[in-house]
Amino acid sequence: MAESDVHKVAFVGDYPPRKCGIATFTHDLSTAVAKHASNECLIVPVDDIDGGYDYPPEVRFQIVQQDRDSYRRAADFLNFSSVDVVSLQHEFGIFGGPGGVHILSLLRELRVPVVTTLHTVLPNPDKTLRRVMEQLVQLSTRLVVMTERSRATLREVYQVADEKIDLIVHGIPDRPFADPNFYKDQFDLAGKQVGLTFGLLSPNKGIEVVIKAIPEILRSAPNFVYVVLGATHPSLLRNDGETYRIGLERMAKELGVQKHVVFYNRFVELEELTNFIGAADVYITPYLNEAQAVSGTLAYSFGCGQAVISTPYWHAEELLADGRGVLVPFGDSRAMAKATTDLLCDEPRRHAMRKRAYLLGREMVWSHVAGLYSASFQNARRSQATSPKPLAIKTLDEQPLEHPKIRLDHVLRMTDSTGIFQHATYSLPNFQEGYCTDDNARALILTVLLEELGHDSVGLHQAASSYAAFLNHAYDPAIGRFRNFMSFDRKWLERDGSDDSQGRTLWALGTCAGRSQRRSFQSWAVQLFQQALPACAQTSSPRTWALALIGIHEYLRRFSGDRLASQMRDKLTDKLIDLYDRTATDDWPWFEEVASYANAKLPHALILSGRWSGNEKALTIGLTSLRWLAVKQLSPEGRFRPIGCNGFCRRGEPIAAYDQQPIEANAMISASIEAHNAGGDPFWLNQAHLAFDWFLCRNDLGQPLYDSGTGGCHDGLQEGRVNENQGAESTLAFLLSLAEMEQLESSLLIAAPTKSPPAASAPENHQALRLVHAD
């Protein structure tokens, strides 16, 4: 092969000291490539915690997982760093946005070839994951997979040309073949027969299957000890603590095998890990899910010469075929006990299996794997048809406008253990005005949207619990309705709240039931939603019907078979249609004689209901009335100008210009996004951006409503000035708008057409990149 023109490689993925398998892989691969080809290697890791990690010097740039702009900045950094190739480590859950869509922002801006290692290739992804994967495939110059099954899935499911794919197995450390007894004494395991499982602990690892098998194993191998090596997965630890590990420990005690189980609760470094592997007589991977495309722990143990017992997940099924290991059915403790006993009691068979694995593993050592990656990098570099321009400057029209960062300072400042205060004096919570159900419902919706966007935190979770508890307390089961206003001393100021507060609370409950991933929130929200739903049909307020319809839609995201919710959707939809038919004319296509407040919620509800229930009349009325409203809310200068609350807009009368309220901008953004979703008309994208820009100086006064210093939003535009108070309704209106615009940008990126990079030509020795385990 001719001299390489790849001199500088950037690796994008997790990196130590972050504790996860991808971090270890990125470190080992970059180190091996640097040694093999004398390449300069720099690292661009993804941070999943505030402030990132204390990285070593080779880390040159850090990406904040949920900050889409940081991906674009990383692309700029790489473009201007004379990088020849980018090696991207892709795994679901690493990158921010729905389906990890934020990584596409980086790939679209890169002007150097990208070799993407796919650690998981899903054969049956949902719509979002499929679209992200399709674009990832298109934007990558070459793709690396680690198993034949993954390669076949790329060809058959994603229609990837075979010449674009390199099959390179998971690398392993190079260590001598040794008797397990050589290592046992350093772990106080001398004289024991050792079974080992290692890796970050989580419920899908199936450790309980092995623990349940131990009593049977001990009948034939009384000196057996099962070592579970590895810390609990960090994300599981943050959300659930050590619940899984504690349950496993109690299970072992109940079975009377606690003397034969060792939990080594630590993330171990490579040298210590390989010593543990060396001390094991059998290595066990009892994973519960077959869709495990690659297991680094399996590769390490097999390649280091271990006899392996495993469930038949995809990687194990391929690697351990033809007697190279032992496969047992998923979740079958009896089969696990028999397979373990058979190997432990048949030393010649066990050692023959170990030796065979070790010899096959010589082609898996990092020095060899690095050579295959270097060839893939070289091929990617040479397949690029033209050299990239040294500079790429985009006008504002060619790139998304930057959004303010999501800041929750003011929301949390306005929140106490009871809920969120409804008003503020400037940026100070106004205790005298107390709380209201309306604002706590809005705040709960915001927490769910932020959870979807990956902006969850302990503080936000605590606040969400307060908002949910407030709504729960507000419900009066005797009348099936919610109270609204509460004083600072926690006394209700009314027996029955406004109609709007009923609809808005149903919207919050439906959102929580349909979108939240917190099981306790889901269960609570479903129960209260079902109790409160019937009362909405008895109200006379069209906004209550509209808000309830939006809540029903959110609820039906997860519970689409609920007949009562579907029937209520049809009933409320018919009420809005009937109201429109009785009031609308050609020059006044609206639901009432006045367009007053939260106006866009009425068409928004019909667009949602019409689209998802197949009611074409509802959809048509929703789109028609929303377009009329958009025209009414456009100033002569082309700015968004919401209908003012000082007089509103009455049929045949001038439109009130002031006060302009944030709730109107938020309602227009939500409705416009749904209108775009219904038909793809770019007109609605423009309307959403116009309404959002109203918060950011593009308004009649040319002044910002959003206060980036406090994280709050001013209460409205008055004639000649901004209302400087930053109450809950206005602040939540802005933050809900910002969250929806973030979701919109992600969805547009997922759906965007992609121009593929130049087709990759076959490497000079294509078969060299395809390591297949064979006898």
Short mmCIF file of N, CA and C in Angstrom, two decimals, residues 548-703:
data_model
loop_
_atom_site.label_atom_id
_atom_site.label_comp_id
_atom_site.label_asym_id
_atom_site.label_seq_id
_atom_site.Cartn_x
_atom_site.Cartn_y
_atom_site.Cartn_z
N ALA A 548 -58.42 20.80 26.94
CA ALA A 548 -58.68 19.40 27.26
C ALA A 548 -58.37 18.51 26.05
N LEU A 549 -58.71 18.98 24.85
CA LEU A 549 -58.39 18.20 23.64
C LEU A 549 -56.89 18.00 23.47
N ILE A 550 -56.12 19.03 23.75
CA ILE A 550 -54.67 18.90 23.67
C ILE A 550 -54.19 17.89 24.71
N GLY A 551 -54.77 17.95 25.92
CA GLY A 551 -54.42 16.98 26.94
C GLY A 551 -54.80 15.56 26.56
N ILE A 552 -55.95 15.39 25.94
CA ILE A 552 -56.38 14.06 25.49
C ILE A 552 -55.42 13.52 24.45
N HIS A 553 -55.02 14.40 23.53
CA HIS A 553 -54.04 13.96 22.53
C HIS A 553 -52.75 13.48 23.18
N GLU A 554 -52.26 14.22 24.16
CA GLU A 554 -51.04 13.81 24.85
C GLU A 554 -51.24 12.47 25.56
N TYR A 555 -52.36 12.30 26.21
CA TYR A 555 -52.68 11.06 26.90
C TYR A 555 -52.71 9.88 25.93
N LEU A 556 -53.33 10.10 24.77
CA LEU A 556 -53.47 9.02 23.78
C LEU A 556 -52.16 8.66 23.11
N ARG A 557 -51.11 9.45 23.30
CA ARG A 557 -49.79 9.04 22.80
C ARG A 557 -49.41 7.67 23.36
N ARG A 558 -49.72 7.46 24.64
CA ARG A 558 -49.33 6.22 25.29
C ARG A 558 -50.51 5.26 25.47
N PHE A 559 -51.74 5.80 25.50
CA PHE A 559 -52.90 4.97 25.78
C PHE A 559 -53.94 5.13 24.67
N SER A 560 -53.52 4.85 23.46
CA SER A 560 -54.37 5.10 22.30
C SER A 560 -55.61 4.20 22.26
N GLY A 561 -55.64 3.14 23.04
CA GLY A 561 -56.80 2.26 23.05
C GLY A 561 -57.89 2.65 24.03
N ASP A 562 -57.72 3.74 24.74
CA ASP A 562 -58.69 4.17 25.75
C ASP A 562 -59.93 4.73 25.05
N ARG A 563 -61.03 3.97 25.07
CA ARG A 563 -62.24 4.35 24.34
C ARG A 563 -62.90 5.58 24.93
N LEU A 564 -62.89 5.70 26.27
CA LEU A 564 -63.53 6.85 26.89
C LEU A 564 -62.82 8.15 26.51
N ALA A 565 -61.47 8.11 26.49
CA ALA A 565 -60.72 9.30 26.09
C ALA A 565 -60.98 9.63 24.62
N SER A 566 -61.05 8.61 23.78
CA SER A 566 -61.32 8.84 22.35
C SER A 566 -62.72 9.41 22.14
N GLN A 567 -63.70 8.89 22.90
CA GLN A 567 -65.06 9.41 22.79
C GLN A 567 -65.15 10.85 23.25
N MET A 568 -64.43 11.18 24.33
CA MET A 568 -64.42 12.56 24.80
C MET A 568 -63.76 13.47 23.77
N ARG A 569 -62.69 12.98 23.13
CA ARG A 569 -62.06 13.77 22.06
C ARG A 569 -63.08 14.10 20.97
N ASP A 570 -63.86 13.11 20.56
CA ASP A 570 -64.84 13.34 19.50
C ASP A 570 -65.91 14.32 19.96
N LYS A 571 -66.36 14.20 21.21
CA LYS A 571 -67.41 15.08 21.72
C LYS A 571 -66.94 16.53 21.78
N LEU A 572 -65.72 16.76 22.31
CA LEU A 572 -65.22 18.13 22.41
C LEU A 572 -64.88 18.70 21.04
N THR A 573 -64.42 17.85 20.14
CA THR A 573 -64.15 18.31 18.77
C THR A 573 -65.44 18.78 18.13
N ASP A 574 -66.52 18.01 18.29
CA ASP A 574 -67.81 18.40 17.71
C ASP A 574 -68.30 19.71 18.31
N LYS A 575 -68.06 19.93 19.60
CA LYS A 575 -68.48 21.18 20.23
C LYS A 575 -67.78 22.38 19.58
N LEU A 576 -66.47 22.26 19.33
CA LEU A 576 -65.74 23.36 18.70
C LEU A 576 -66.18 23.57 17.25
N ILE A 577 -66.40 22.47 16.55
CA ILE A 577 -66.86 22.58 15.16
C ILE A 577 -68.22 23.26 15.10
N ASP A 578 -69.12 22.85 15.99
CA ASP A 578 -70.46 23.45 16.02
C ASP A 578 -70.39 24.93 16.34
N LEU A 579 -69.53 25.30 17.27
CA LEU A 579 -69.36 26.72 17.61
C LEU A 579 -68.86 27.51 16.41
N TYR A 580 -67.91 26.93 15.70
CA TYR A 580 -67.37 27.59 14.50
C TYR A 580 -68.45 27.73 13.43
N ASP A 581 -69.21 26.68 13.20
CA ASP A 581 -70.23 26.72 12.15
C ASP A 581 -71.29 27.77 12.45
N ARG A 582 -71.57 27.99 13.72
CA ARG A 582 -72.61 28.96 14.09
C ARG A 582 -72.12 30.41 14.05
N THR A 583 -70.80 30.59 14.08
CA THR A 583 -70.25 31.95 14.20
C THR A 583 -69.49 32.42 12.96
N ALA A 584 -68.77 31.53 12.30
CA ALA A 584 -67.84 31.92 11.24
C ALA A 584 -68.54 32.39 9.98
N THR A 585 -67.91 33.37 9.35
CA THR A 585 -68.31 33.83 8.02
C THR A 585 -67.06 33.90 7.17
N ASP A 586 -67.21 34.24 5.90
CA ASP A 586 -66.05 34.30 5.01
C ASP A 586 -65.02 35.31 5.49
N ASP A 587 -65.49 36.44 6.03
CA ASP A 587 -64.55 37.46 6.47
C ASP A 587 -64.27 37.39 7.98
N TRP A 588 -64.87 36.44 8.66
CA TRP A 588 -64.64 36.25 10.10
C TRP A 588 -64.65 34.74 10.40
N PRO A 589 -63.63 34.03 9.94
CA PRO A 589 -63.58 32.58 10.13
C PRO A 589 -63.08 32.23 11.54
N TRP A 590 -63.94 32.51 12.53
CA TRP A 590 -63.51 32.34 13.92
C TRP A 590 -64.64 31.73 14.74
N PHE A 591 -64.34 31.37 15.97
CA PHE A 591 -65.25 30.60 16.82
C PHE A 591 -66.19 31.46 17.64
N GLU A 592 -65.83 32.73 17.85
CA GLU A 592 -66.60 33.63 18.69
C GLU A 592 -66.67 35.00 18.03
N GLU A 593 -67.46 35.86 18.61
CA GLU A 593 -67.56 37.23 18.10
C GLU A 593 -66.34 38.06 18.45
N VAL A 594 -65.48 37.53 19.32
CA VAL A 594 -64.27 38.23 19.73
C VAL A 594 -63.12 37.23 19.77
N ALA A 595 -61.96 37.66 19.27
CA ALA A 595 -60.73 36.89 19.45
C ALA A 595 -60.05 37.49 20.67
N SER A 596 -60.03 36.76 21.77
CA SER A 596 -59.62 37.36 23.03
C SER A 596 -58.22 36.90 23.46
N TYR A 597 -58.10 35.82 24.24
CA TYR A 597 -56.80 35.43 24.78
C TYR A 597 -56.54 33.95 24.47
N ALA A 598 -55.26 33.58 24.52
CA ALA A 598 -54.85 32.20 24.19
C ALA A 598 -55.55 31.75 22.92
N ASN A 599 -55.63 32.66 21.94
CA ASN A 599 -56.47 32.42 20.76
C ASN A 599 -56.07 31.20 19.96
N ALA A 600 -54.76 31.02 19.76
CA ALA A 600 -54.30 29.96 18.87
C ALA A 600 -54.58 28.57 19.42
N LYS A 601 -54.93 28.46 20.71
CA LYS A 601 -55.25 27.15 21.27
C LYS A 601 -56.48 26.53 20.62
N LEU A 602 -57.43 27.36 20.15
CA LEU A 602 -58.65 26.82 19.54
C LEU A 602 -58.33 26.12 18.22
N PRO A 603 -57.67 26.77 17.25
CA PRO A 603 -57.30 26.02 16.03
C PRO A 603 -56.29 24.92 16.31
N HIS A 604 -55.38 25.14 17.25
CA HIS A 604 -54.39 24.11 17.59
C HIS A 604 -55.10 22.81 17.96
N ALA A 605 -56.12 22.91 18.81
CA ALA A 605 -56.83 21.71 19.26
C ALA A 605 -57.50 20.99 18.09
N LEU A 606 -58.11 21.74 17.17
CA LEU A 606 -58.78 21.10 16.04
C LEU A 606 -57.79 20.50 15.05
N ILE A 607 -56.64 21.15 14.88
CA ILE A 607 -55.62 20.56 14.00
C ILE A 607 -55.15 19.22 14.57
N LEU A 608 -54.88 19.19 15.86
CA LEU A 608 -54.45 17.94 16.51
C LEU A 608 -55.54 16.88 16.38
N SER A 609 -56.75 17.23 16.77
CA SER A 609 -57.83 16.26 16.77
C SER A 609 -58.14 15.78 15.36
N GLY A 610 -58.19 16.73 14.43
CA GLY A 610 -58.48 16.35 13.05
C GLY A 610 -57.42 15.46 12.45
N ARG A 611 -56.19 15.78 12.73
CA ARG A 611 -55.08 15.01 12.15
C ARG A 611 -55.05 13.59 12.68
N TRP A 612 -55.20 13.43 13.99
CA TRP A 612 -54.99 12.12 14.60
C TRP A 612 -56.26 11.28 14.67
N SER A 613 -57.44 11.89 14.50
CA SER A 613 -58.66 11.09 14.49
C SER A 613 -59.21 10.90 13.08
N GLY A 614 -58.58 11.55 12.11
CA GLY A 614 -59.05 11.43 10.74
C GLY A 614 -60.25 12.31 10.43
N ASN A 615 -60.48 13.32 11.23
CA ASN A 615 -61.61 14.22 11.03
C ASN A 615 -61.15 15.37 10.13
N GLU A 616 -61.42 15.25 8.84
CA GLU A 616 -60.94 16.23 7.86
C GLU A 616 -61.56 17.61 8.08
N LYS A 617 -62.83 17.64 8.51
CA LYS A 617 -63.46 18.93 8.73
C LYS A 617 -62.78 19.67 9.87
N ALA A 618 -62.47 18.96 10.94
CA ALA A 618 -61.78 19.59 12.07
C ALA A 618 -60.43 20.13 11.64
N LEU A 619 -59.69 19.35 10.87
CA LEU A 619 -58.37 19.78 10.41
C LEU A 619 -58.48 21.02 9.52
N THR A 620 -59.45 21.02 8.62
CA THR A 620 -59.62 22.16 7.71
C THR A 620 -59.99 23.43 8.48
N ILE A 621 -60.92 23.31 9.43
CA ILE A 621 -61.30 24.47 10.23
C ILE A 621 -60.10 24.96 11.05
N GLY A 622 -59.34 24.05 11.61
CA GLY A 622 -58.18 24.44 12.39
C GLY A 622 -57.17 25.22 11.57
N LEU A 623 -56.85 24.74 10.39
CA LEU A 623 -55.87 25.41 9.54
C LEU A 623 -56.40 26.74 9.01
N THR A 624 -57.68 26.76 8.64
CA THR A 624 -58.27 28.00 8.12
C THR A 624 -58.30 29.09 9.18
N SER A 625 -58.77 28.75 10.36
CA SER A 625 -58.88 29.76 11.43
C SER A 625 -57.51 30.21 11.91
N LEU A 626 -56.54 29.30 11.92
CA LEU A 626 -55.20 29.69 12.37
C LEU A 626 -54.54 30.62 11.35
N ARG A 627 -54.77 30.37 10.07
CA ARG A 627 -54.19 31.27 9.05
C ARG A 627 -54.81 32.66 9.16
N TRP A 628 -56.11 32.71 9.40
CA TRP A 628 -56.77 34.02 9.60
C TRP A 628 -56.17 34.73 10.81
N LEU A 629 -55.96 34.00 11.90
CA LEU A 629 -55.38 34.59 13.11
C LEU A 629 -53.97 35.08 12.85
N ALA A 630 -53.21 34.33 12.05
CA ALA A 630 -51.83 34.73 11.74
C ALA A 630 -51.81 36.07 11.02
N VAL A 631 -52.75 36.27 10.11
CA VAL A 631 -52.84 37.56 9.40
C VAL A 631 -53.23 38.68 10.36
N LYS A 632 -54.18 38.40 11.25
CA LYS A 632 -54.60 39.40 12.23
C LYS A 632 -53.45 39.81 13.14
N GLN A 633 -52.51 38.88 13.38
CA GLN A 633 -51.43 39.13 14.34
C GLN A 633 -50.12 39.48 13.64
N LEU A 634 -50.22 40.06 12.45
CA LEU A 634 -49.03 40.50 11.72
C LEU A 634 -49.06 42.02 11.59
N SER A 635 -48.00 42.67 12.03
CA SER A 635 -47.94 44.12 11.94
C SER A 635 -47.59 44.55 10.52
N PRO A 636 -47.83 45.82 10.16
CA PRO A 636 -47.46 46.28 8.82
C PRO A 636 -45.98 46.10 8.52
N GLU A 637 -45.15 46.06 9.55
CA GLU A 637 -43.70 45.87 9.35
C GLU A 637 -43.33 44.40 9.23
N GLY A 638 -44.31 43.51 9.30
CA GLY A 638 -44.04 42.08 9.15
C GLY A 638 -43.64 41.39 10.44
N ARG A 639 -43.89 42.03 11.59
CA ARG A 639 -43.57 41.41 12.88
C ARG A 639 -44.81 40.71 13.44
N PHE A 640 -44.56 39.81 14.38
CA PHE A 640 -45.65 39.22 15.12
C PHE A 640 -46.18 40.27 16.10
N ARG A 641 -47.49 40.49 16.08
CA ARG A 641 -48.12 41.46 16.99
C ARG A 641 -49.36 40.79 17.57
N PRO A 642 -49.22 40.15 18.74
CA PRO A 642 -50.36 39.46 19.33
C PRO A 642 -51.49 40.43 19.65
N ILE A 643 -52.70 39.94 19.57
CA ILE A 643 -53.87 40.75 19.90
C ILE A 643 -53.78 41.21 21.35
N GLY A 644 -53.90 42.51 21.57
CA GLY A 644 -53.73 43.06 22.92
C GLY A 644 -54.90 42.73 23.83
N CYS A 645 -54.61 42.67 25.13
CA CYS A 645 -55.66 42.31 26.10
C CYS A 645 -56.51 43.52 26.49
N ASN A 646 -56.11 44.71 26.08
CA ASN A 646 -56.90 45.91 26.39
C ASN A 646 -57.93 46.17 25.29
N GLY A 647 -58.89 45.26 25.15
CA GLY A 647 -59.94 45.42 24.16
C GLY A 647 -60.06 44.25 23.21
N PHE A 648 -59.01 43.48 23.04
CA PHE A 648 -59.00 42.30 22.18
C PHE A 648 -59.35 42.66 20.72
N CYS A 649 -59.91 41.70 20.01
CA CYS A 649 -60.27 41.92 18.60
C CYS A 649 -61.73 41.50 18.41
N ARG A 650 -62.62 42.50 18.30
CA ARG A 650 -64.04 42.23 18.13
C ARG A 650 -64.42 42.39 16.67
N ARG A 651 -65.38 41.58 16.26
CA ARG A 651 -65.80 41.62 14.87
C ARG A 651 -66.21 43.04 14.47
N GLY A 652 -65.59 43.54 13.41
CA GLY A 652 -65.94 44.85 12.89
C GLY A 652 -65.28 46.00 13.61
N GLU A 653 -64.41 45.75 14.60
CA GLU A 653 -63.76 46.82 15.34
C GLU A 653 -62.25 46.72 15.22
N PRO A 654 -61.51 47.81 15.50
CA PRO A 654 -60.05 47.77 15.41
C PRO A 654 -59.48 46.78 16.43
N ILE A 655 -58.30 46.27 16.09
CA ILE A 655 -57.61 45.32 16.97
C ILE A 655 -56.85 46.10 18.03
N ALA A 656 -56.97 45.67 19.27
CA ALA A 656 -56.20 46.30 20.35
C ALA A 656 -54.72 45.95 20.20
N ALA A 657 -53.87 46.98 20.17
CA ALA A 657 -52.44 46.76 19.97
C ALA A 657 -51.72 46.38 21.26
N TYR A 658 -52.24 46.80 22.40
CA TYR A 658 -51.59 46.55 23.69
C TYR A 658 -52.64 46.15 24.71
N ASP A 659 -52.27 45.53 25.82
CA ASP A 659 -50.98 44.95 26.15
C ASP A 659 -50.80 43.65 25.37
N GLN A 660 -49.57 43.41 24.93
CA GLN A 660 -49.26 42.16 24.23
C GLN A 660 -48.69 41.16 25.25
N GLN A 661 -49.28 39.97 25.28
CA GLN A 661 -48.99 39.01 26.32
C GLN A 661 -48.16 37.81 25.81
N PRO A 662 -47.20 37.35 26.61
CA PRO A 662 -46.39 36.18 26.20
C PRO A 662 -47.21 34.93 25.94
N ILE A 663 -48.36 34.77 26.63
CA ILE A 663 -49.17 33.58 26.43
C ILE A 663 -49.64 33.46 24.98
N GLU A 664 -49.82 34.63 24.31
CA GLU A 664 -50.28 34.60 22.92
C GLU A 664 -49.17 34.12 21.99
N ALA A 665 -47.95 34.55 22.25
CA ALA A 665 -46.82 34.10 21.43
C ALA A 665 -46.62 32.60 21.58
N ASN A 666 -46.69 32.12 22.81
CA ASN A 666 -46.52 30.69 23.04
C ASN A 666 -47.61 29.89 22.36
N ALA A 667 -48.86 30.35 22.45
CA ALA A 667 -49.95 29.63 21.81
C ALA A 667 -49.77 29.58 20.30
N MET A 668 -49.28 30.68 19.70
CA MET A 668 -49.08 30.72 18.25
C MET A 668 -47.94 29.80 17.83
N ILE A 669 -46.90 29.74 18.62
CA ILE A 669 -45.78 28.84 18.31
C ILE A 669 -46.26 27.40 18.31
N SER A 670 -46.97 27.00 19.36
CA SER A 670 -47.44 25.62 19.47
C SER A 670 -48.35 25.25 18.30
N ALA A 671 -49.30 26.14 18.00
CA ALA A 671 -50.25 25.86 16.93
C ALA A 671 -49.57 25.81 15.57
N SER A 672 -48.63 26.72 15.34
CA SER A 672 -47.94 26.76 14.05
C SER A 672 -47.10 25.50 13.83
N ILE A 673 -46.45 25.04 14.89
CA ILE A 673 -45.66 23.82 14.76
C ILE A 673 -46.56 22.64 14.41
N GLU A 674 -47.72 22.56 15.05
CA GLU A 674 -48.64 21.46 14.75
C GLU A 674 -49.21 21.60 13.35
N ALA A 675 -49.46 22.83 12.90
CA ALA A 675 -49.94 23.04 11.53
C ALA A 675 -48.89 22.59 10.53
N HIS A 676 -47.62 22.87 10.82
CA HIS A 676 -46.55 22.40 9.94
C HIS A 676 -46.47 20.88 9.95
N ASN A 677 -46.63 20.29 11.11
CA ASN A 677 -46.59 18.83 11.20
C ASN A 677 -47.71 18.19 10.39
N ALA A 678 -48.84 18.90 10.30
CA ALA A 678 -50.00 18.34 9.60
C ALA A 678 -49.84 18.33 8.09
N GLY A 679 -49.09 19.29 7.55
CA GLY A 679 -48.99 19.35 6.09
C GLY A 679 -47.65 19.71 5.53
N GLY A 680 -46.71 20.11 6.37
CA GLY A 680 -45.38 20.45 5.89
C GLY A 680 -45.28 21.80 5.22
N ASP A 681 -46.30 22.64 5.35
CA ASP A 681 -46.29 23.96 4.71
C ASP A 681 -45.25 24.85 5.40
N PRO A 682 -44.23 25.34 4.67
CA PRO A 682 -43.21 26.19 5.30
C PRO A 682 -43.75 27.50 5.85
N PHE A 683 -44.95 27.90 5.41
CA PHE A 683 -45.57 29.11 5.95
C PHE A 683 -45.65 29.03 7.47
N TRP A 684 -45.94 27.84 7.99
CA TRP A 684 -46.13 27.70 9.43
C TRP A 684 -44.82 27.74 10.18
N LEU A 685 -43.75 27.29 9.56
CA LEU A 685 -42.44 27.45 10.20
C LEU A 685 -42.12 28.92 10.38
N ASN A 686 -42.43 29.71 9.36
CA ASN A 686 -42.18 31.14 9.44
C ASN A 686 -43.01 31.77 10.56
N GLN A 687 -44.28 31.32 10.70
CA GLN A 687 -45.12 31.86 11.76
C GLN A 687 -44.58 31.52 13.14
N ALA A 688 -44.08 30.30 13.30
CA ALA A 688 -43.50 29.90 14.58
C ALA A 688 -42.28 30.76 14.91
N HIS A 689 -41.44 31.00 13.93
CA HIS A 689 -40.24 31.81 14.16
C HIS A 689 -40.60 33.27 14.43
N LEU A 690 -41.61 33.79 13.72
CA LEU A 690 -42.04 35.16 13.97
C LEU A 690 -42.52 35.32 15.42
N ALA A 691 -43.33 34.37 15.88
CA ALA A 691 -43.85 34.46 17.24
C ALA A 691 -42.74 34.30 18.27
N PHE A 692 -41.78 33.41 18.01
CA PHE A 692 -40.68 33.23 18.96
C PHE A 692 -39.78 34.47 18.99
N ASP A 693 -39.55 35.05 17.83
CA ASP A 693 -38.69 36.23 17.76
C ASP A 693 -39.30 37.42 18.51
N TRP A 694 -40.62 37.40 18.70
CA TRP A 694 -41.28 38.46 19.48
C TRP A 694 -40.66 38.57 20.87
N PHE A 695 -40.26 37.44 21.46
CA PHE A 695 -39.62 37.45 22.77
C PHE A 695 -38.24 38.10 22.72
N LEU A 696 -37.63 38.13 21.52
CA LEU A 696 -36.21 38.47 21.39
C LEU A 696 -36.01 39.73 20.58
N CYS A 697 -36.75 40.77 20.92
CA CYS A 697 -36.59 42.13 20.35
C CYS A 697 -37.36 42.37 19.06
N ARG A 698 -37.75 41.31 18.33
CA ARG A 698 -38.44 41.55 17.07
C ARG A 698 -39.92 41.78 17.35
N ASN A 699 -40.20 42.95 17.93
CA ASN A 699 -41.56 43.32 18.30
C ASN A 699 -41.75 44.81 18.10
N ASP A 700 -42.91 45.33 18.44
CA ASP A 700 -43.23 46.72 18.15
C ASP A 700 -42.34 47.71 18.89
N LEU A 701 -41.77 47.31 20.02
CA LEU A 701 -40.91 48.22 20.77
C LEU A 701 -39.43 47.94 20.54
N GLY A 702 -39.11 46.87 19.86
CA GLY A 702 -37.70 46.52 19.63
C GLY A 702 -36.95 46.20 20.90
N GLN A 703 -37.68 45.72 21.92
CA GLN A 703 -37.06 45.40 23.21
C GLN A 703 -37.28 43.93 23.55
#
